[in-house]
Coordinates of C-alpha atoms in Angstrom, one line a residue:
M1 CA -16.0 -42.9 -1.4
S2 CA -14.6 -40.4 1.2
Q3 CA -12.1 -39.3 -1.4
W4 CA -14.8 -38.4 -3.9
N5 CA -16.6 -36.4 -1.2
Y6 CA -13.4 -34.6 -0.4
F7 CA -12.9 -33.6 -4.0
A8 CA -16.5 -32.6 -4.4
R9 CA -16.2 -30.3 -1.4
L10 CA -13.0 -28.9 -2.8
R11 CA -14.6 -28.2 -6.1
R12 CA -17.5 -26.4 -4.4
N13 CA -15.1 -24.2 -2.5
F14 CA -13.4 -23.0 -5.6
S15 CA -16.6 -22.7 -7.6
L16 CA -18.0 -19.3 -8.4
N17 CA -21.5 -20.7 -7.5
S18 CA -20.3 -21.2 -3.9
I19 CA -20.0 -17.4 -3.6
P20 CA -23.3 -15.5 -2.7
P21 CA -24.4 -13.3 -5.6
D22 CA -24.0 -10.1 -3.6
Q23 CA -20.4 -10.9 -2.9
R24 CA -19.3 -11.6 -6.5
L25 CA -17.2 -9.0 -8.3
G26 CA -18.5 -7.0 -11.3
R27 CA -16.7 -6.4 -14.6
E28 CA -15.1 -3.1 -13.6
A29 CA -13.9 -4.6 -10.4
M30 CA -12.1 -7.4 -12.3
I31 CA -10.6 -4.9 -14.7
S32 CA -9.3 -2.8 -11.8
L33 CA -7.6 -5.9 -10.5
I34 CA -5.9 -6.5 -13.8
I35 CA -4.7 -2.9 -14.0
H36 CA -3.4 -3.0 -10.5
A37 CA -1.6 -6.3 -11.3
C38 CA 0.2 -4.7 -14.3
F39 CA 1.1 -1.7 -12.2
Q40 CA 2.5 -3.9 -9.4
F41 CA 4.5 -6.0 -11.8
G42 CA 6.3 -2.9 -12.9
A43 CA 6.4 -1.4 -9.5
S44 CA 7.7 -4.6 -7.8
M45 CA 10.7 -4.6 -10.2
S46 CA 11.5 -0.9 -10.1
G47 CA 10.4 0.1 -6.7
L48 CA 12.2 -2.7 -4.9
F49 CA 15.5 -1.9 -6.6
L50 CA 15.3 1.9 -6.8
N51 CA 16.4 2.2 -3.2
L52 CA 19.1 -0.4 -3.8
Y53 CA 20.1 1.6 -6.9
L54 CA 20.6 4.7 -4.7
W55 CA 22.4 2.6 -2.2
R56 CA 24.8 1.1 -4.7
L57 CA 25.6 4.5 -6.1
T58 CA 26.0 6.3 -2.8
Q59 CA 26.5 3.8 0.0
D60 CA 24.7 6.4 2.1
F61 CA 21.8 5.3 4.3
T62 CA 20.9 9.0 5.0
I63 CA 20.3 9.7 1.3
N64 CA 17.9 6.7 1.1
A65 CA 16.1 7.9 4.2
V66 CA 15.8 11.5 3.0
Y67 CA 14.6 10.4 -0.4
N68 CA 11.8 8.5 1.2
I69 CA 10.9 11.4 3.6
V70 CA 10.6 13.8 0.6
N71 CA 8.7 11.1 -1.4
F72 CA 6.2 10.4 1.4
G73 CA 6.0 14.1 2.4
M74 CA 5.0 15.1 -1.1
T75 CA 2.4 12.4 -1.5
P76 CA -0.3 14.0 0.6
F77 CA -0.1 17.2 -1.5
A78 CA -0.4 15.1 -4.6
F79 CA -3.4 13.4 -3.1
A80 CA -5.0 16.8 -2.4
I81 CA -4.5 17.9 -6.0
G82 CA -5.5 14.5 -7.3
G83 CA -8.7 14.7 -5.3
L84 CA -9.5 18.0 -6.8
I85 CA -9.0 16.6 -10.3
A86 CA -11.1 13.5 -9.5
K87 CA -13.9 15.7 -8.2
K88 CA -13.9 18.2 -11.0
L89 CA -13.3 15.7 -13.8
D90 CA -13.4 12.0 -12.8
R91 CA -11.3 9.6 -10.7
M92 CA -10.2 7.8 -13.9
V93 CA -8.6 11.0 -15.1
V94 CA -6.3 11.3 -12.1
Y95 CA -5.8 7.5 -12.1
R96 CA -4.5 7.4 -15.7
L97 CA -2.5 10.6 -15.1
G98 CA -0.8 8.8 -12.1
I99 CA 0.0 5.8 -14.2
M100 CA 1.5 7.9 -17.0
L101 CA 3.5 10.0 -14.6
C102 CA 5.0 6.8 -13.1
A103 CA 6.0 5.8 -16.6
V104 CA 7.6 9.2 -17.2
F105 CA 9.4 9.0 -13.8
Y106 CA 11.2 5.8 -14.7
L107 CA 11.9 7.0 -18.2
L108 CA 13.7 10.0 -16.5
V109 CA 15.6 7.6 -14.2
I110 CA 16.8 5.7 -17.3
L111 CA 17.9 8.9 -19.0
A112 CA 19.7 10.2 -15.8
G113 CA 21.5 6.9 -15.3
E114 CA 24.2 7.1 -12.6
T115 CA 23.6 10.8 -12.1
V116 CA 20.3 10.1 -10.3
P117 CA 21.9 10.8 -6.8
N118 CA 22.7 14.3 -8.0
Y119 CA 19.0 15.0 -8.3
Y120 CA 17.6 12.6 -5.8
I121 CA 15.4 15.3 -4.2
I122 CA 13.8 16.2 -7.5
F123 CA 13.3 12.5 -8.3
A124 CA 11.7 12.0 -4.8
L125 CA 9.3 14.9 -5.5
L126 CA 8.3 13.4 -8.9
N127 CA 7.9 10.0 -7.4
G128 CA 5.6 11.4 -4.7
I129 CA 3.5 13.2 -7.2
S130 CA 3.1 10.3 -9.6
S131 CA 2.4 7.7 -6.8
G132 CA 0.0 10.2 -5.1
F133 CA -2.0 10.6 -8.3
Y134 CA -2.1 6.9 -8.9
W135 CA -3.2 5.9 -5.4
T136 CA -5.8 8.7 -5.3
G137 CA -7.5 7.3 -8.4
F138 CA -7.2 3.7 -7.3
L139 CA -8.4 4.1 -3.8
I140 CA -11.5 6.0 -5.0
L141 CA -12.0 3.3 -7.7
Q142 CA -11.8 0.6 -5.1
Y143 CA -14.7 2.2 -3.3
D144 CA -16.7 2.6 -6.5
V145 CA -16.3 -0.9 -7.9
S146 CA -17.0 -2.7 -4.6
T147 CA -19.9 -2.7 -2.1
D148 CA -20.2 -3.1 1.6
R149 CA -21.1 -6.7 1.0
N150 CA -18.2 -7.7 -1.2
R151 CA -15.6 -5.2 -0.2
V152 CA -13.7 -7.5 2.2
R153 CA -13.5 -10.1 -0.5
Y154 CA -12.5 -7.6 -3.2
L155 CA -9.7 -6.2 -1.0
A156 CA -8.4 -9.6 -0.3
I157 CA -8.5 -10.7 -3.9
N158 CA -6.8 -7.4 -4.8
M159 CA -4.0 -8.3 -2.3
V160 CA -3.7 -11.7 -3.9
T161 CA -3.4 -10.3 -7.5
F162 CA -1.2 -7.4 -6.3
N163 CA 1.3 -9.7 -4.7
S164 CA 1.0 -12.5 -7.3
A165 CA 2.2 -9.9 -9.8
G166 CA 4.9 -9.1 -7.3
L167 CA 6.1 -12.7 -7.3
L168 CA 7.6 -12.6 -10.7
G169 CA 8.8 -9.0 -10.7
P170 CA 11.5 -9.2 -8.0
A171 CA 12.9 -12.5 -9.2
L172 CA 13.0 -11.4 -12.8
A173 CA 14.6 -8.1 -11.8
G174 CA 17.2 -9.7 -9.6
S175 CA 18.1 -12.2 -12.3
I176 CA 18.5 -9.5 -14.9
I177 CA 20.7 -7.4 -12.6
A178 CA 22.9 -10.4 -11.7
R179 CA 23.5 -11.2 -15.4
M180 CA 24.5 -7.7 -16.4
E181 CA 27.7 -5.8 -15.7
G182 CA 27.8 -2.9 -13.4
L183 CA 24.5 -1.1 -13.1
E184 CA 23.1 -1.8 -16.6
G185 CA 20.6 -4.3 -15.2
Y186 CA 19.0 -1.6 -13.1
L187 CA 18.3 0.5 -16.2
I188 CA 16.8 -2.5 -18.0
I189 CA 14.3 -3.2 -15.2
F190 CA 13.4 0.4 -15.1
L191 CA 12.6 0.2 -18.9
I192 CA 10.4 -2.9 -18.3
A193 CA 8.6 -1.0 -15.6
F194 CA 8.0 1.9 -18.0
I195 CA 6.5 -0.5 -20.5
M196 CA 4.2 -2.1 -17.9
F197 CA 2.9 1.3 -16.8
V198 CA 2.0 2.1 -20.4
I199 CA 0.1 -1.1 -20.7
A200 CA -1.8 -0.4 -17.5
A201 CA -2.7 3.0 -18.8
I202 CA -4.1 1.5 -22.0
I203 CA -6.2 -1.1 -20.1
S204 CA -7.6 1.6 -17.8
T205 CA -9.5 3.0 -20.8
K206 CA -11.9 0.0 -20.4
I207 CA -13.3 1.6 -17.2
K208 CA -15.8 4.3 -18.0
A209 CA -15.9 7.7 -16.4
I210 CA -18.7 8.5 -14.0
V211 CA -20.9 11.4 -15.0
S212 CA -21.6 13.3 -11.7
H213 CA -23.1 16.6 -11.0
H214 CA -21.5 16.7 -7.5
K215 CA -18.2 18.4 -8.5
K216 CA -17.7 20.6 -5.4
Y217 CA -14.5 19.8 -3.5
Y218 CA -15.2 19.7 0.2
L219 CA -11.7 19.3 1.5
K220 CA -11.8 22.6 3.5
Y221 CA -14.7 21.2 5.5
V222 CA -13.1 18.0 6.7
G223 CA -12.1 19.7 9.9
L224 CA -15.7 20.2 10.7
V225 CA -16.5 16.6 9.9
M226 CA -13.7 15.5 12.2
K227 CA -15.2 17.5 15.1
K228 CA -18.6 15.9 14.6
N229 CA -17.7 12.4 13.7
K230 CA -15.2 11.1 16.3
L231 CA -15.2 7.6 14.9
W232 CA -13.9 8.8 11.5
L233 CA -11.3 11.1 13.3
Y234 CA -10.1 8.1 15.3
S235 CA -9.7 6.1 12.2
L236 CA -7.5 8.8 10.7
Y237 CA -5.3 8.7 13.8
S238 CA -5.1 5.0 13.4
F239 CA -3.6 5.4 9.9
F240 CA -1.0 7.8 11.3
I241 CA 0.0 5.1 13.8
F242 CA -0.1 2.5 11.0
G243 CA 2.2 4.7 8.9
L244 CA 4.9 4.7 11.6
F245 CA 5.7 1.1 11.0
Q246 CA 4.9 1.1 7.2
G247 CA 7.3 4.0 6.5
I248 CA 10.2 2.0 7.7
M249 CA 9.1 -1.3 6.2
L250 CA 8.7 0.2 2.7
F251 CA 12.5 0.6 2.2
L252 CA 14.6 -0.7 5.0
P253 CA 14.2 -4.5 4.8
N254 CA 15.6 -4.7 1.2
I255 CA 18.6 -2.7 2.2
L256 CA 19.2 -5.0 5.2
L257 CA 18.8 -8.1 3.0
F258 CA 21.3 -6.7 0.5
Q259 CA 23.7 -5.8 3.2
A260 CA 23.6 -9.5 4.4
L261 CA 23.5 -11.1 0.9
E262 CA 25.4 -8.7 -1.3
R263 CA 23.5 -10.0 -4.3
E264 CA 20.5 -8.4 -5.9
D265 CA 19.2 -11.6 -7.4
L266 CA 19.0 -13.2 -4.0
V267 CA 17.2 -10.1 -2.7
G268 CA 14.7 -10.6 -5.6
Y269 CA 14.2 -14.3 -4.8
F270 CA 13.5 -13.5 -1.2
G271 CA 11.0 -10.9 -2.4
V272 CA 9.3 -13.8 -4.2
L273 CA 9.1 -15.8 -1.0
F274 CA 7.7 -12.9 1.0
S275 CA 5.1 -12.0 -1.8
G276 CA 4.1 -15.7 -2.0
I277 CA 3.4 -15.8 1.7
T278 CA 1.3 -12.6 1.4
V279 CA -0.6 -14.2 -1.5
A280 CA -1.5 -17.2 0.6
T281 CA -2.5 -15.0 3.5
G282 CA -4.7 -12.8 1.2
Y283 CA -6.4 -16.0 -0.2
V284 CA -7.3 -17.1 3.3
I285 CA -8.6 -13.6 4.2
S286 CA -10.8 -13.6 1.1
R287 CA -12.4 -16.9 2.2
K288 CA -12.5 -16.6 6.0
A289 CA -12.3 -12.9 7.1
Q290 CA -15.3 -11.2 8.7
K291 CA -15.6 -7.5 8.7
E292 CA -16.8 -7.5 12.3
Q293 CA -13.5 -8.9 13.6
A294 CA -11.3 -5.9 12.5
R295 CA -9.9 -5.2 16.0
K296 CA -9.2 -8.8 16.7
Y297 CA -7.3 -9.3 13.4
I298 CA -5.2 -6.2 14.1
M299 CA -4.4 -7.3 17.6
Y300 CA -3.2 -10.8 16.5
A301 CA -1.2 -9.3 13.6
T302 CA 0.5 -6.8 15.9
M303 CA 1.4 -9.3 18.6
C304 CA 3.1 -11.5 16.0
V305 CA 5.0 -8.7 14.4
V306 CA 6.2 -7.3 17.7
A307 CA 7.5 -10.8 18.7
A308 CA 9.3 -11.1 15.3
S309 CA 10.9 -7.6 15.7
C310 CA 12.4 -8.9 19.0
M311 CA 14.6 -11.2 16.8
L312 CA 16.2 -8.1 15.4
L313 CA 17.0 -6.9 18.9
I314 CA 19.1 -10.0 19.4
D315 CA 21.1 -9.3 16.2
I316 CA 20.5 -8.0 12.7
K317 CA 21.7 -10.9 10.7
L318 CA 20.3 -12.8 7.7
W319 CA 18.4 -15.3 9.9
S320 CA 16.7 -12.6 12.0
V321 CA 15.8 -10.4 9.0
I322 CA 14.2 -13.4 7.2
I323 CA 12.2 -14.5 10.3
F324 CA 11.0 -10.9 10.7
M325 CA 10.0 -10.5 7.1
V326 CA 8.2 -13.9 7.0
V327 CA 6.1 -12.9 10.0
F328 CA 5.5 -9.4 8.5
S329 CA 4.4 -10.9 5.2
I330 CA 1.8 -13.1 7.0
C331 CA 0.5 -10.4 9.3
N332 CA 0.6 -7.2 7.2
P333 CA -2.2 -8.2 4.8
L334 CA -4.4 -8.9 7.8
S335 CA -3.9 -5.4 9.2
V336 CA -4.1 -3.6 5.9
N337 CA -7.3 -5.4 4.8
S338 CA -9.0 -4.9 8.2
M339 CA -8.2 -1.2 8.4
T340 CA -9.0 -0.4 4.8
S341 CA -12.4 -2.2 4.9
Y342 CA -13.2 -0.5 8.2
F343 CA -12.4 2.9 6.8
Y344 CA -14.5 2.4 3.7
R345 CA -17.5 1.5 5.8
L346 CA -17.0 4.7 7.8
I347 CA -17.1 6.7 4.5
S348 CA -20.6 5.4 3.9
G349 CA -21.8 7.0 7.1
L350 CA -20.3 10.5 6.4
P351 CA -22.5 13.4 5.4
L352 CA -23.8 13.9 1.8
K353 CA -24.2 10.2 1.3
G354 CA -20.8 9.2 -0.1
Q355 CA -19.9 12.5 -1.7
L356 CA -17.0 12.8 0.7
K357 CA -15.3 9.7 -0.5
V358 CA -12.6 11.7 -2.4
E359 CA -11.9 14.0 0.6
S360 CA -11.8 10.9 2.9
V361 CA -9.2 9.2 0.7
V362 CA -7.1 12.4 0.7
M363 CA -7.2 12.7 4.5
R364 CA -6.4 9.1 5.0
E365 CA -3.3 9.4 2.9
A366 CA -2.2 12.6 4.7
F367 CA -2.3 10.9 8.1
L368 CA -0.7 7.7 6.7
N369 CA 2.2 9.5 5.1
G370 CA 2.5 11.8 8.1
G371 CA 3.3 8.7 10.1
R372 CA 5.7 7.4 7.5
V373 CA 7.7 10.7 7.4
F374 CA 7.8 10.9 11.2
A375 CA 9.1 7.4 11.6
I376 CA 11.8 7.8 9.0
F377 CA 12.8 11.1 10.6
I378 CA 13.2 9.4 14.0
L379 CA 15.2 6.7 12.3
I380 CA 17.6 9.2 10.8
M381 CA 18.0 11.0 14.1
L382 CA 18.7 7.8 16.1
A383 CA 20.3 5.5 13.6
S384 CA 22.4 7.2 10.9
D385 CA 23.9 4.0 9.6
L386 CA 23.1 0.3 9.4
Q387 CA 25.5 -0.6 12.2
S388 CA 23.6 1.5 14.8
K389 CA 22.2 -0.4 17.8
W390 CA 19.2 2.0 17.6
L391 CA 18.1 0.5 14.2
A392 CA 16.5 -2.6 15.7
I393 CA 15.1 -0.6 18.7
V394 CA 13.3 1.9 16.4
I395 CA 11.8 -1.0 14.4
A396 CA 10.6 -2.7 17.5
I397 CA 9.1 0.5 19.0
M398 CA 7.3 1.3 15.8
A399 CA 5.9 -2.2 15.6
A400 CA 4.7 -2.1 19.3
A401 CA 3.1 1.3 18.6
Q402 CA 0.6 -0.5 16.4
F403 CA -1.2 -1.6 19.6
L404 CA -2.5 1.9 19.9
I405 CA -4.6 1.2 16.8
L406 CA -6.8 -1.0 19.0
L407 CA -7.8 2.0 21.1
L408 CA -8.8 3.9 17.9
I409 CA -10.7 1.2 16.0
R410 CA -14.0 1.2 17.8
P411 CA -16.8 -1.5 17.8
E412 CA -18.8 -1.8 14.6
K413 CA -21.1 1.2 15.1
I414 CA -20.6 3.6 12.3
E415 CA -21.8 7.1 13.4
S416 CA -23.8 9.3 11.1
A417 CA -22.7 12.9 11.2
S418 CA -25.2 15.4 12.6
S419 CA -27.5 17.4 10.3
E420 CA -25.5 20.4 11.4
V421 CA -22.4 19.1 9.6
S422 CA -24.4 18.2 6.5
N423 CA -25.9 21.6 6.3
S424 CA -22.6 23.4 6.9
V425 CA -20.8 21.3 4.3
A426 CA -23.6 21.7 1.7
K427 CA -23.5 25.5 1.9

């Protein structure tokens, strides 16, 4: 009898009816998750191995680092332009444009072949523009298709679908590369990524544009909003701090894994492991996370990541890299979800009743990528190769810096900007 009760409780937990109506996701929210999954399937194949492709062609750590500096440095400018397009036309215009530019980017990589390193600055600029447009559209779309009541759940489910799509991508890409001679496998996975981006662009037509009369772009007034709304300003600072660690983690671990394994397929299989852990964490967050506990979640996640980074201080070997990445895969979703949900709630308290959502997303990305560029620049200055003793030290310092976020994420009291700000912005 107890077994039947257990299965009944399990069925209720997974049943849609167990979810309060105001926390359920609408049609466009579900479509946005499907689009993002298609995008991630292509990106997890191509993005994971693009840095390895450069590494295989050049064996130069500095080229990889500079590529990412230019890429992340260009992204905020793309966000600013993308925000203008979203405001003047619609967020779906810049979203689809971003997807199509990603497809064009990888088509150009295929055509360039082994001459990519000769033009790596140009490719970095193109990548920054395409990804900037994509994420401008998607971050605004996330806000539009979710509410304050279901946003934590939506973000967690998005993380699950995003990383579920990333489970198959790295394994398939690694397997293809391992079976092909030379660098032909890389070109095949870039072609598959191109196809997936085209599919994502087609599916995006299922989400309708929003007809809005509020087309004025208020980006030049965000400085005034920062002065009046300190809570929002502190949240932007927190994303700069967050970017310090993220900038390194977006490209360095895969190079370290390849250095230890010397096989792309094994790098891909480990990518599956790490994505699987992230999926499991995202599911738990979707069921258990509470928006009021943002600071506590970030504190726990940072403590664990700092402890794991100390393994790299002992020695950068396969065992230490795996331990570090497993812990990171568990903790990173908790930090990302908490900070993003917190930031979206702050947007609701800004002047003009949500009309600054585009400008908020642009500023968030500017601070985030500023942190990423700064961290990679420090990495180049102190650790010019993978054998440098400073490599692990920089990783540990950037991980520990995440504790500063706790000083910037304030208790759940979202300030409303003064009427002076609203009047000044509305002019």
